[in-house]
């Protein structure tokens, strides 16, 4: 067989980038989104006030920011709060959220599924079950169809 | 409710004639079949074979009795009945992708075709040359147009598309009509102007279906992120969105000025109410399943199940809803958009169901009657 001696770097070119009709999402200013307040959430967890901690950690979601660090921090914080809940309180926690809160919680849950750690999946699955009964399948569909997520 | 199973193939789309004695459906192929009602049965009376690709849209003009069809072969045909035979006339749409949706305008002098070419083709008949001419609305559509609906003034056109937006365009063609008067959506309406644009902004999904109310002041759309949205043109332009907990809805229809029926992947039509303040609430699902009677299955049924389905259990795999698969289109059967008494749904299960309901003066839904 003949050996290819000409360069084949063209195979790594992303031709979709050069398509003039390529769909580009709208840019929403995300520079100011810093994610939930870590200090506030930590203090609430230490106090044992988990309901408030849940509300606090779901504030300021870093949806539009391009900074991956902020997103990772937020996800870690949410996971901390979710793990701190007792199994019997998970239901109450979900009930205390409004519709948008449940949607946002579901987004964090699925984000958490992407990078499983020791106990995270079990905790997340518990929360997932309760959030599903509150938000229904529509809630999960919104996680899947969201163009920008946490 | 009365269900009629046409075939096992999905019904891609359907259209009724004016007195609801005939229905034109496409069984997920290149043809349109017209069925005539005779007694309680539907009898096939015509087959319209001209398209080279799957039919994606059918609309039947009630007054002029013409059918327009559009398909994946990038063509549209206008069919007229001559001596008991439907004769097609090709319409050059000048699109380079499949057509996805077609709708006659209220006065039936034009029709609009949505396409995957990221544009809408508005076609009107030029009597000098004796053929249909098309004009394109391109900007600012950035993806496939999935659904269209005409405003009652015959000029405004709402379009839902895959770029997550619902827009109101002007499709004013000076050759066939007078200049329209001002509407809550705007007063300057040159052809192709965008009068309103909703949606996008990070969230949202493909807009599957749009519907104007009978007055034209309200616009509703359903999108793939399981939401229903209504905007009232007379009350400013903030849409009222309802995030449902169901699977995405595929088709939406105003059945009165305050009520909206939508159906989709949950195989069940749902009723929503839009109050005078413009906010949207979910009322109820319209498919109330009869309580299933659990009974012991006889030995004969057990063996039959073993034979047919290789199972010994009484596991019923049928859905509780009337439709066994997603509903793709909802249309008015009796009444009109300001006061609909019966509506019709067709879906991927190949069934057509006619739903009958009565609205009390409080606009609450009385139980769906079964006949």
Short mmCIF file of C-alpha atoms in Angstrom, two decimals:
data_model
loop_
_atom_site.label_atom_id
_atom_site.label_comp_id
_atom_site.label_asym_id
_atom_site.label_seq_id
_atom_site.Cartn_x
_atom_site.Cartn_y
_atom_site.Cartn_z
CA UNK A 1 0.00 0.00 0.00
CA UNK A 2 1.22 3.48 -0.78
CA UNK A 3 2.04 5.66 2.16
CA UNK A 4 0.31 8.99 2.40
CA UNK A 5 3.03 11.58 2.23
CA UNK A 6 0.90 14.69 1.86
CA UNK A 7 -0.29 16.45 4.99
CA UNK A 8 -3.61 15.31 6.38
CA UNK A 9 -4.10 18.08 8.86
CA UNK A 10 -7.19 19.04 6.94
CA UNK A 11 -8.96 16.17 8.65
CA UNK A 12 -8.93 18.03 11.95
CA UNK A 13 -10.48 21.22 10.55
CA UNK A 14 -13.92 21.91 11.96
CA UNK A 15 -15.79 22.79 8.80
CA UNK A 16 -18.93 23.76 10.71
CA UNK A 17 -17.13 26.82 12.04
CA UNK A 18 -16.87 28.20 8.53
CA UNK A 19 -20.49 27.66 7.60
CA UNK A 20 -21.92 31.15 7.16
CA UNK A 21 -25.39 29.97 8.13
CA UNK A 22 -24.23 28.45 11.36
CA UNK A 23 -26.62 29.11 14.21
CA UNK A 24 -25.01 31.17 16.96
CA UNK A 25 -26.79 31.51 20.26
CA UNK A 26 -27.56 34.94 21.54
CA UNK A 27 -25.03 36.26 23.98
CA UNK A 28 -26.55 37.19 27.29
CA UNK A 29 -24.23 39.17 29.55
CA UNK A 30 -23.03 36.57 31.99
CA UNK A 31 -20.02 38.34 33.36
CA UNK A 32 -21.73 39.35 36.56
CA UNK A 33 -23.01 35.97 37.51
CA UNK A 34 -20.90 34.71 40.33
CA UNK A 35 -22.94 31.80 41.50
CA UNK A 36 -24.38 31.34 44.97
CA UNK A 37 -22.71 33.01 47.92
CA UNK A 38 -20.35 30.43 49.39
CA UNK A 39 -19.94 32.09 52.78
CA UNK A 40 -23.64 32.50 53.31
CA UNK A 41 -24.43 28.94 52.34
CA UNK A 42 -21.63 27.50 54.49
CA UNK A 43 -22.78 29.37 57.55
CA UNK A 44 -26.36 28.23 57.04
CA UNK A 45 -25.24 24.61 56.77
CA UNK A 46 -23.21 24.92 59.95
CA UNK A 47 -26.20 26.38 61.74
CA UNK A 48 -28.21 23.39 60.63
CA UNK A 49 -30.70 25.60 58.78
CA UNK A 50 -30.84 23.42 55.72
CA UNK A 51 -34.04 24.85 54.18
CA UNK A 52 -32.52 28.31 54.08
CA UNK A 53 -29.29 26.86 52.78
CA UNK A 54 -31.19 25.28 49.90
CA UNK A 55 -32.88 28.57 49.03
CA UNK A 56 -29.56 30.39 49.25
CA UNK A 57 -27.62 27.97 47.11
CA UNK A 58 -30.23 28.18 44.35
CA UNK A 59 -29.80 31.93 44.07
CA UNK A 60 -27.69 33.50 41.32
CA UNK A 61 -27.23 30.42 39.19
CA UNK A 62 -24.20 30.82 36.90
CA UNK A 63 -26.18 30.03 33.78
CA UNK A 64 -24.84 32.56 31.32
CA UNK A 65 -21.25 32.82 32.44
CA UNK A 66 -18.49 31.28 30.37
CA UNK A 67 -16.27 30.85 33.40
CA UNK A 68 -16.12 27.13 34.03
CA UNK A 69 -14.66 27.61 37.53
CA UNK A 70 -17.69 29.50 38.71
CA UNK A 71 -19.91 26.76 37.39
CA UNK A 72 -17.87 24.03 39.09
CA UNK A 73 -17.86 25.91 42.38
CA UNK A 74 -21.59 26.35 42.28
CA UNK A 75 -22.13 22.69 41.53
CA UNK A 76 -19.89 21.64 44.42
CA UNK A 77 -21.75 23.94 46.78
CA UNK A 78 -25.14 22.61 45.72
CA UNK A 79 -23.93 19.06 46.21
CA UNK A 80 -22.77 19.96 49.70
CA UNK A 81 -26.19 21.28 50.61
CA UNK A 82 -28.02 18.34 49.07
CA UNK A 83 -25.84 15.83 50.93
CA UNK A 84 -26.38 17.62 54.22
CA UNK A 85 -30.12 16.94 54.10
CA UNK A 86 -31.51 13.92 55.94
CA UNK A 87 -33.34 11.46 53.67
CA UNK A 88 -36.66 12.19 55.34
CA UNK A 89 -36.29 15.93 54.80
CA UNK A 90 -35.61 15.77 51.06
CA UNK A 91 -39.31 15.84 50.28
CA UNK A 92 -39.89 18.91 52.43
CA UNK A 93 -36.94 20.58 50.80
CA UNK A 94 -38.37 20.08 47.33
CA UNK A 95 -41.84 21.25 48.41
CA UNK A 96 -40.37 24.52 49.63
CA UNK A 97 -39.25 25.41 46.11
CA UNK A 98 -41.33 27.14 43.47
CA UNK A 99 -41.59 25.92 39.89
CA UNK A 100 -38.48 27.71 38.71
CA UNK A 101 -36.64 26.45 41.77
CA UNK A 102 -37.52 22.86 40.95
CA UNK A 103 -36.33 23.34 37.35
CA UNK A 104 -33.05 24.81 38.58
CA UNK A 105 -32.60 22.02 41.13
CA UNK A 106 -33.11 19.45 38.38
CA UNK A 107 -30.42 21.20 36.29
CA UNK A 108 -27.95 20.94 39.16
CA UNK A 109 -28.91 17.31 39.75
CA UNK A 110 -28.16 16.34 36.17
CA UNK A 111 -24.96 18.35 36.23
CA UNK A 112 -24.01 16.41 39.34
CA UNK A 113 -24.69 13.11 37.57
CA UNK A 114 -22.07 14.04 34.99
CA UNK A 115 -19.21 13.87 37.47
CA UNK A 116 -20.02 11.25 40.10
CA UNK A 117 -18.03 11.10 43.30
CA UNK A 118 -18.26 8.65 46.23
CA UNK A 119 -21.71 9.19 47.54
CA UNK A 120 -23.02 11.84 45.19
CA UNK A 121 -25.03 9.61 42.92
CA UNK A 122 -27.09 8.09 45.71
CA UNK A 123 -27.92 11.49 47.17
CA UNK A 124 -28.68 12.93 43.76
CA UNK A 125 -30.93 10.02 42.87
CA UNK A 126 -32.97 10.61 46.02
CA UNK A 127 -33.35 14.26 45.16
CA UNK A 128 -34.09 13.37 41.56
CA UNK A 129 -37.01 11.18 42.58
CA UNK A 130 -38.58 13.91 44.70
CA UNK A 131 -37.94 16.62 42.16
CA UNK A 132 -39.49 14.45 39.45
CA UNK A 133 -42.69 14.01 41.40
CA UNK A 134 -42.83 17.78 41.91
CA UNK A 135 -41.84 18.92 38.44
CA UNK A 136 -42.94 16.05 36.27
CA UNK A 137 -41.36 15.01 33.02
CA UNK A 138 -41.62 18.59 31.74
CA UNK A 139 -38.98 19.55 34.29
CA UNK A 140 -36.52 17.01 32.87
CA UNK A 141 -37.36 18.06 29.29
CA UNK A 142 -36.46 21.63 30.24
CA UNK A 143 -33.08 20.47 31.50
CA UNK A 144 -32.44 18.68 28.22
CA UNK A 145 -33.57 21.54 25.98
CA UNK A 146 -31.87 24.36 27.86
CA UNK A 147 -29.30 26.03 25.63
CA UNK A 148 -27.37 27.43 28.58
CA UNK A 149 -27.24 25.48 31.78
CA UNK A 150 -25.48 25.57 35.13
CA UNK B 1 -65.31 11.08 21.84
CA UNK B 2 -65.27 8.88 18.83
CA UNK B 3 -62.10 7.32 17.60
CA UNK B 4 -61.56 6.05 14.10
CA UNK B 5 -58.49 4.04 13.27
CA UNK B 6 -57.63 4.76 9.66
CA UNK B 7 -54.56 2.62 9.15
CA UNK B 8 -51.62 1.56 11.24
CA UNK B 9 -49.40 4.18 9.60
CA UNK B 10 -49.01 7.51 11.34
CA UNK B 11 -51.23 10.28 10.07
CA UNK B 12 -48.75 13.04 9.28
CA UNK B 13 -51.37 15.71 8.81
CA UNK B 14 -55.05 16.12 8.05
CA UNK B 15 -57.52 18.68 6.75
CA UNK B 16 -61.30 18.84 6.75
CA UNK B 17 -63.57 20.16 4.06
CA UNK B 18 -66.13 22.82 4.88
CA UNK B 19 -69.04 20.60 5.99
CA UNK B 20 -66.80 17.97 7.57
CA UNK B 21 -68.01 15.22 5.29
CA UNK B 22 -64.57 14.62 3.87
CA UNK B 23 -61.15 14.44 5.42
CA UNK B 24 -57.82 14.53 3.60
CA UNK B 25 -55.02 12.70 5.38
CA UNK B 26 -51.51 11.63 4.55
CA UNK B 27 -50.52 8.21 5.88
CA UNK B 28 -46.85 9.09 6.24
CA UNK B 29 -46.03 8.66 2.56
CA UNK B 30 -46.08 10.53 -0.74
CA UNK B 31 -49.86 10.45 -1.09
CA UNK B 32 -52.92 12.20 0.21
CA UNK B 33 -55.99 10.07 0.78
CA UNK B 34 -59.42 11.64 0.89
CA UNK B 35 -62.03 9.80 2.89
CA UNK B 36 -65.74 10.38 2.56
CA UNK B 37 -68.06 9.92 5.50
CA UNK B 38 -70.84 7.44 4.83
CA UNK B 39 -72.94 6.67 7.86
CA UNK B 40 -70.54 5.74 10.60
CA UNK B 41 -67.76 4.63 8.30
CA UNK B 42 -65.09 6.44 6.40
CA UNK B 43 -64.69 5.33 2.81
CA UNK B 44 -61.67 6.24 0.71
CA UNK B 45 -62.82 8.30 -2.25
CA UNK B 46 -59.67 9.80 -3.78
CA UNK B 47 -55.94 9.31 -3.81
CA UNK B 48 -53.82 12.31 -4.66
CA UNK B 49 -50.50 11.14 -6.01
CA UNK B 50 -48.19 13.79 -7.33
CA UNK B 51 -45.58 14.45 -4.70
CA UNK B 52 -42.19 12.75 -4.82
CA UNK B 53 -41.49 13.05 -1.15
CA UNK B 54 -43.39 12.72 2.09
CA UNK B 55 -46.31 15.07 2.47
CA UNK B 56 -45.69 17.42 5.37
CA UNK B 57 -48.71 19.69 5.21
CA UNK B 58 -52.28 19.69 3.90
CA UNK B 59 -54.80 22.51 4.07
CA UNK B 60 -58.32 22.53 2.62
CA UNK B 61 -59.82 25.91 1.82
CA UNK B 62 -63.42 25.77 3.03
CA UNK B 63 -64.99 28.30 0.68
CA UNK B 64 -63.16 27.75 -2.57
CA UNK B 65 -62.80 23.99 -2.02
CA UNK B 66 -59.17 23.83 -3.01
CA UNK B 67 -56.57 21.70 -1.31
CA UNK B 68 -52.96 22.79 -0.99
CA UNK B 69 -50.33 20.21 -0.10
CA UNK B 70 -46.63 20.60 0.53
CA UNK B 71 -43.98 17.97 0.87
CA UNK B 72 -40.40 16.99 1.50
CA UNK B 73 -39.81 17.17 -2.25
CA UNK B 74 -39.63 20.99 -1.92
CA UNK B 75 -42.87 21.40 -3.88
CA UNK B 76 -46.41 22.48 -3.20
CA UNK B 77 -49.46 21.62 -5.27
CA UNK B 78 -52.85 23.31 -5.35
CA UNK B 79 -55.58 20.76 -6.12
CA UNK B 80 -58.98 21.62 -7.60
CA UNK B 81 -61.86 19.29 -8.10
CA UNK B 82 -62.79 19.04 -11.80
CA UNK B 83 -65.37 16.48 -12.91
CA UNK B 84 -64.94 14.45 -9.77
CA UNK B 85 -61.15 14.27 -10.10
CA UNK B 86 -58.64 16.32 -8.13
CA UNK B 87 -56.24 18.03 -10.54
CA UNK B 88 -52.92 19.38 -9.25
CA UNK B 89 -51.23 22.63 -10.17
CA UNK B 90 -47.56 22.89 -9.30
CA UNK B 91 -46.48 25.92 -7.30
CA UNK B 92 -42.84 26.92 -7.67
CA UNK B 93 -41.80 27.71 -4.14
CA UNK B 94 -38.11 28.32 -4.97
CA UNK B 95 -36.91 26.61 -1.81
CA UNK B 96 -33.93 24.30 -1.59
CA UNK B 97 -35.06 22.32 1.42
CA UNK B 98 -38.23 20.46 2.35
CA UNK B 99 -41.47 22.30 2.97
CA UNK B 100 -42.75 21.70 6.48
CA UNK B 101 -46.14 23.37 6.82
CA UNK B 102 -48.79 25.02 4.67
CA UNK B 103 -51.84 27.14 5.46
CA UNK B 104 -54.42 28.99 3.39
CA UNK B 105 -55.05 32.58 4.37
CA UNK B 106 -58.54 33.40 5.75
CA UNK B 107 -59.67 34.87 2.40
CA UNK B 108 -58.05 32.00 0.51
CA UNK B 109 -56.30 34.23 -1.97
CA UNK B 110 -52.87 33.31 -0.69
CA UNK B 111 -51.19 30.55 1.24
CA UNK B 112 -47.98 30.42 3.23
CA UNK B 113 -45.49 27.55 3.22
CA UNK B 114 -42.90 27.09 5.94
CA UNK B 115 -39.73 25.28 5.00
CA UNK B 116 -36.42 23.91 6.16
CA UNK B 117 -34.73 26.49 3.97
CA UNK B 118 -35.17 28.96 6.83
CA UNK B 119 -37.79 30.94 4.97
CA UNK B 120 -41.52 31.29 4.47
CA UNK B 121 -42.91 31.23 0.96
CA UNK B 122 -46.08 33.29 0.59
CA UNK B 123 -47.84 32.34 -2.63
CA UNK B 124 -50.59 34.15 -4.52
CA UNK B 125 -52.25 33.56 -7.87
CA UNK B 126 -51.24 35.82 -10.70
CA UNK B 127 -54.11 35.69 -13.14
CA UNK B 128 -52.15 37.32 -16.04
CA UNK B 129 -49.77 34.42 -16.24
CA UNK B 130 -52.22 31.93 -14.80
CA UNK B 131 -49.88 30.57 -12.22
CA UNK B 132 -48.94 30.84 -8.58
CA UNK B 133 -46.11 33.18 -7.64
CA UNK B 134 -44.16 33.00 -4.42
CA UNK B 135 -42.52 35.69 -2.35
CA UNK B 136 -40.03 34.88 0.37
CA UNK B 137 -39.79 36.04 3.94
CA UNK B 138 -36.21 35.32 4.98
CA UNK B 139 -34.95 37.69 7.62
CA UNK B 140 -34.50 37.15 10.53
CA UNK B 141 -35.44 33.47 10.52
CA UNK B 142 -32.40 31.40 11.46
CA UNK B 143 -33.71 27.86 11.30
CA UNK B 144 -36.49 25.63 9.98
CA UNK B 145 -39.99 27.07 10.16
CA UNK B 146 -42.20 24.50 11.87
CA UNK B 147 -45.60 26.10 12.00
CA UNK B 148 -47.64 29.00 10.66
CA UNK B 149 -50.93 30.66 11.44
CA UNK B 150 -52.71 33.53 9.73
CA UNK B 151 -54.22 36.48 11.55
CA UNK B 152 -57.91 37.05 10.69
CA UNK B 153 -56.98 40.22 8.78
CA UNK B 154 -55.40 38.07 6.06
CA UNK B 155 -52.12 39.97 6.28
CA UNK B 156 -50.30 39.04 9.46
CA UNK B 157 -48.65 35.66 9.74
CA UNK B 158 -47.31 34.05 12.90
CA UNK B 159 -44.42 31.64 12.48
CA UNK B 160 -42.86 29.26 14.96
CA UNK B 161 -39.43 27.99 14.11
CA UNK B 162 -36.52 25.88 15.29
CA UNK B 163 -34.50 28.92 16.28
CA UNK B 164 -36.62 28.91 19.45
CA UNK B 165 -38.59 31.98 18.42
CA UNK B 166 -42.16 32.80 17.55
CA UNK B 167 -42.53 35.79 15.25
CA UNK B 168 -45.34 37.80 13.70
CA UNK B 169 -44.63 38.82 10.11
CA UNK B 170 -46.52 40.86 7.62
CA UNK B 171 -47.40 38.94 4.49
CA UNK B 172 -49.07 41.85 2.76
CA UNK B 173 -49.16 41.30 -1.00
CA UNK B 174 -50.18 44.46 -2.76
CA UNK B 175 -51.21 42.61 -5.91
CA UNK B 176 -54.08 40.82 -4.26
CA UNK B 177 -55.29 42.96 -1.43
CA UNK B 178 -55.85 46.41 -0.01
CA UNK B 179 -53.59 47.98 2.56
CA UNK B 180 -54.60 46.66 5.97
CA UNK B 181 -55.68 48.88 8.84
CA UNK B 182 -53.63 49.13 12.02
CA UNK B 183 -53.74 46.26 14.50
CA UNK B 184 -52.47 45.84 18.06
CA UNK B 185 -49.43 44.17 16.50
CA UNK B 186 -48.41 47.23 14.51
CA UNK B 187 -49.58 49.63 11.84
CA UNK B 188 -46.82 49.73 9.25
CA UNK B 189 -46.85 46.39 7.51
CA UNK B 190 -44.69 46.14 4.41
CA UNK B 191 -44.15 42.61 3.18
CA UNK B 192 -41.71 40.66 5.29
CA UNK B 193 -41.61 43.09 8.20
CA UNK B 194 -41.24 41.53 11.65
CA UNK B 195 -43.92 43.02 13.87
CA UNK B 196 -43.12 41.00 16.96
CA UNK B 197 -40.60 38.44 18.07
CA UNK B 198 -40.81 36.30 21.18
CA UNK B 199 -38.76 33.60 22.75
CA UNK B 200 -35.12 32.63 22.77
CA UNK B 201 -33.01 34.28 25.48
CA UNK B 202 -31.17 31.21 26.67
CA UNK B 203 -34.16 29.08 27.38
CA UNK B 204 -36.80 27.77 25.09
CA UNK B 205 -37.15 24.94 22.65
CA UNK B 206 -38.29 24.56 19.06
CA UNK B 207 -41.64 26.21 18.60
CA UNK B 208 -43.83 23.39 17.34
CA UNK B 209 -47.11 25.17 16.79
CA UNK B 210 -48.62 28.66 16.84
CA UNK B 211 -52.22 29.83 16.90
CA UNK B 212 -53.95 33.18 16.69
CA UNK B 213 -57.22 33.63 18.59
CA UNK B 214 -60.34 34.43 16.58
CA UNK B 215 -59.98 38.16 17.23
CA UNK B 216 -56.33 38.05 16.28
CA UNK B 217 -55.33 39.85 19.46
CA UNK B 218 -53.89 36.82 21.20
CA UNK B 219 -51.18 34.50 20.02
CA UNK B 220 -50.37 31.15 21.62
CA UNK B 221 -47.49 28.81 20.94
CA UNK B 222 -46.13 25.56 22.32
CA UNK B 223 -42.48 24.73 22.36
CA UNK B 224 -40.26 21.75 22.91
CA UNK B 225 -39.28 22.72 26.44
CA UNK B 226 -42.76 21.65 27.57
CA UNK B 227 -44.11 25.17 27.81
CA UNK B 228 -47.23 26.90 26.53
CA UNK B 229 -47.04 30.65 26.03
CA UNK B 230 -49.72 33.20 25.28
CA UNK B 231 -49.20 36.84 24.46
CA UNK B 232 -51.91 39.46 24.18
CA UNK B 233 -51.11 42.07 21.58
CA UNK B 234 -53.43 44.61 23.14
CA UNK B 235 -51.75 44.42 26.54
CA UNK B 236 -48.17 45.13 25.71
CA UNK B 237 -45.79 42.47 24.59
CA UNK B 238 -44.94 40.46 27.69
CA UNK B 239 -45.82 36.86 27.01
CA UNK B 240 -47.27 34.74 29.77
CA UNK B 241 -45.50 31.40 29.86
CA UNK B 242 -46.68 28.26 31.59
CA UNK B 243 -44.08 25.57 32.27
CA UNK B 244 -45.97 22.31 32.21
CA UNK B 245 -44.97 19.04 33.81
CA UNK B 246 -45.94 17.08 30.72
CA UNK B 247 -43.96 15.96 27.74
CA UNK B 248 -43.64 18.58 24.98
CA UNK B 249 -46.83 19.56 23.19
CA UNK B 250 -46.92 19.50 19.42
CA UNK B 251 -50.06 21.33 18.41
CA UNK B 252 -52.03 24.22 19.88
CA UNK B 253 -55.37 25.77 19.00
CA UNK B 254 -57.50 28.59 20.39
CA UNK B 255 -61.02 27.28 20.89
CA UNK B 256 -62.44 30.46 22.33
CA UNK B 257 -60.93 33.80 23.17
CA UNK B 258 -59.98 32.52 26.61
CA UNK B 259 -59.32 28.84 26.12
CA UNK B 260 -56.56 26.97 24.40
CA UNK B 261 -56.38 23.25 23.61
CA UNK B 262 -52.98 21.67 23.08
CA UNK B 263 -51.83 18.09 22.55
CA UNK B 264 -48.55 16.35 21.98
CA UNK B 265 -46.28 13.59 23.14
CA UNK B 266 -48.45 12.75 26.14
CA UNK B 267 -51.08 11.49 23.69
CA UNK B 268 -53.76 13.49 25.44
CA UNK B 269 -55.36 16.86 24.64
CA UNK B 270 -55.08 19.42 27.43
CA UNK B 271 -57.09 22.50 28.15
CA UNK B 272 -55.53 25.77 29.24
CA UNK B 273 -57.23 28.96 30.23
CA UNK B 274 -56.03 32.45 29.49
CA UNK B 275 -57.76 35.01 31.65
CA UNK B 276 -58.34 38.68 30.91
CA UNK B 277 -55.17 39.67 32.68
CA UNK B 278 -53.35 37.55 30.17
CA UNK B 279 -52.05 34.89 32.51
CA UNK B 280 -52.19 31.27 31.54
CA UNK B 281 -53.32 28.38 33.74
CA UNK B 282 -53.69 24.68 33.16
CA UNK B 283 -57.29 23.50 33.50
CA UNK B 284 -57.32 19.78 32.88
CA UNK B 285 -56.48 16.88 30.62
CA UNK B 286 -59.35 16.19 28.29
CA UNK B 287 -58.89 12.44 28.04
CA UNK B 288 -60.43 10.98 31.15
CA UNK B 289 -59.67 7.30 31.14
CA UNK B 290 -62.43 4.99 32.21
CA UNK B 291 -61.57 3.16 35.39
CA UNK B 292 -60.03 -0.09 34.30
CA UNK B 293 -61.71 -3.14 35.73
CA UNK B 294 -59.17 -5.60 36.99
CA UNK B 295 -60.43 -9.04 36.38
CA UNK B 296 -58.98 -12.49 36.37
CA UNK B 297 -58.04 -13.48 32.89
CA UNK B 298 -59.50 -16.68 31.64
CA UNK B 299 -57.38 -19.69 30.76
CA UNK B 300 -58.13 -19.09 27.08
CA UNK B 301 -56.75 -15.55 27.26
CA UNK B 302 -53.70 -16.77 29.06
CA UNK B 303 -52.89 -19.21 26.29
CA UNK B 304 -53.68 -16.58 23.68
CA UNK B 305 -51.26 -14.18 25.33
CA UNK B 306 -48.62 -16.89 25.49
CA UNK B 307 -49.07 -17.46 21.81
CA UNK B 308 -49.25 -13.87 20.62
CA UNK B 309 -47.00 -12.09 23.03
CA UNK B 310 -44.94 -14.86 24.69
CA UNK B 311 -46.12 -13.73 28.09
CA UNK B 312 -48.24 -15.36 30.74
CA UNK B 313 -49.08 -12.24 32.68
CA UNK B 314 -51.96 -9.91 32.24
CA UNK B 315 -49.68 -7.01 31.44
CA UNK B 316 -51.58 -4.58 29.36
CA UNK B 317 -49.21 -2.57 27.22
CA UNK B 318 -51.84 -0.24 25.87
CA UNK B 319 -51.79 3.37 27.04
CA UNK B 320 -54.63 4.63 29.18
CA UNK B 321 -55.33 7.46 26.80
CA UNK B 322 -57.45 7.09 23.69
CA UNK B 323 -54.56 7.80 21.37
CA UNK B 324 -51.83 5.19 21.61
CA UNK B 325 -49.09 7.47 20.36
CA UNK B 326 -48.27 11.15 20.16
CA UNK B 327 -50.91 13.51 18.81
CA UNK B 328 -49.45 15.63 16.02
CA UNK B 329 -52.34 17.86 14.99
CA UNK B 330 -55.42 19.39 16.56
CA UNK B 331 -58.10 20.96 14.38
CA UNK B 332 -61.55 22.43 14.79
CA UNK B 333 -64.35 20.04 13.87
CA UNK B 334 -67.48 21.90 14.81
CA UNK B 335 -67.78 25.59 15.50
CA UNK B 336 -65.06 28.11 14.84
CA UNK B 337 -62.15 29.59 16.69
CA UNK B 338 -64.29 31.83 18.84
CA UNK B 339 -66.57 29.07 20.00
CA UNK B 340 -65.56 25.53 19.26
CA UNK B 341 -67.84 22.68 20.24
CA UNK B 342 -65.90 19.78 18.86
CA UNK B 343 -62.30 19.37 17.86
CA UNK B 344 -60.39 16.63 16.13
CA UNK B 345 -56.97 15.11 16.80
CA UNK B 346 -54.78 12.87 14.67
CA UNK B 347 -51.55 11.25 15.64
CA UNK B 348 -48.74 8.85 15.06
CA UNK B 349 -50.97 5.90 15.95
CA UNK B 350 -52.99 6.44 12.77
CA UNK B 351 -56.16 7.26 14.66
CA UNK B 352 -58.46 10.24 14.30
CA UNK B 353 -60.54 11.20 17.33
CA UNK B 354 -63.33 13.72 17.55
CA UNK B 355 -63.73 15.30 20.97
CA UNK B 356 -66.97 16.80 22.12
CA UNK B 357 -67.28 19.21 24.99
CA UNK B 358 -69.48 21.90 26.31
CA UNK B 359 -68.20 25.01 27.98
CA UNK B 360 -70.32 26.44 30.72
CA UNK B 361 -70.63 30.18 31.21
CA UNK B 362 -67.74 30.10 33.66
CA UNK B 363 -65.57 28.59 30.99
CA UNK B 364 -64.99 25.57 33.18
CA UNK B 365 -64.86 22.34 31.36
CA UNK B 366 -67.76 20.03 31.86
CA UNK B 367 -66.92 16.37 31.73
CA UNK B 368 -66.08 15.17 28.27
CA UNK B 369 -69.02 13.30 26.87
CA UNK B 370 -68.55 9.94 25.30
CA UNK B 371 -70.85 8.95 22.49
#
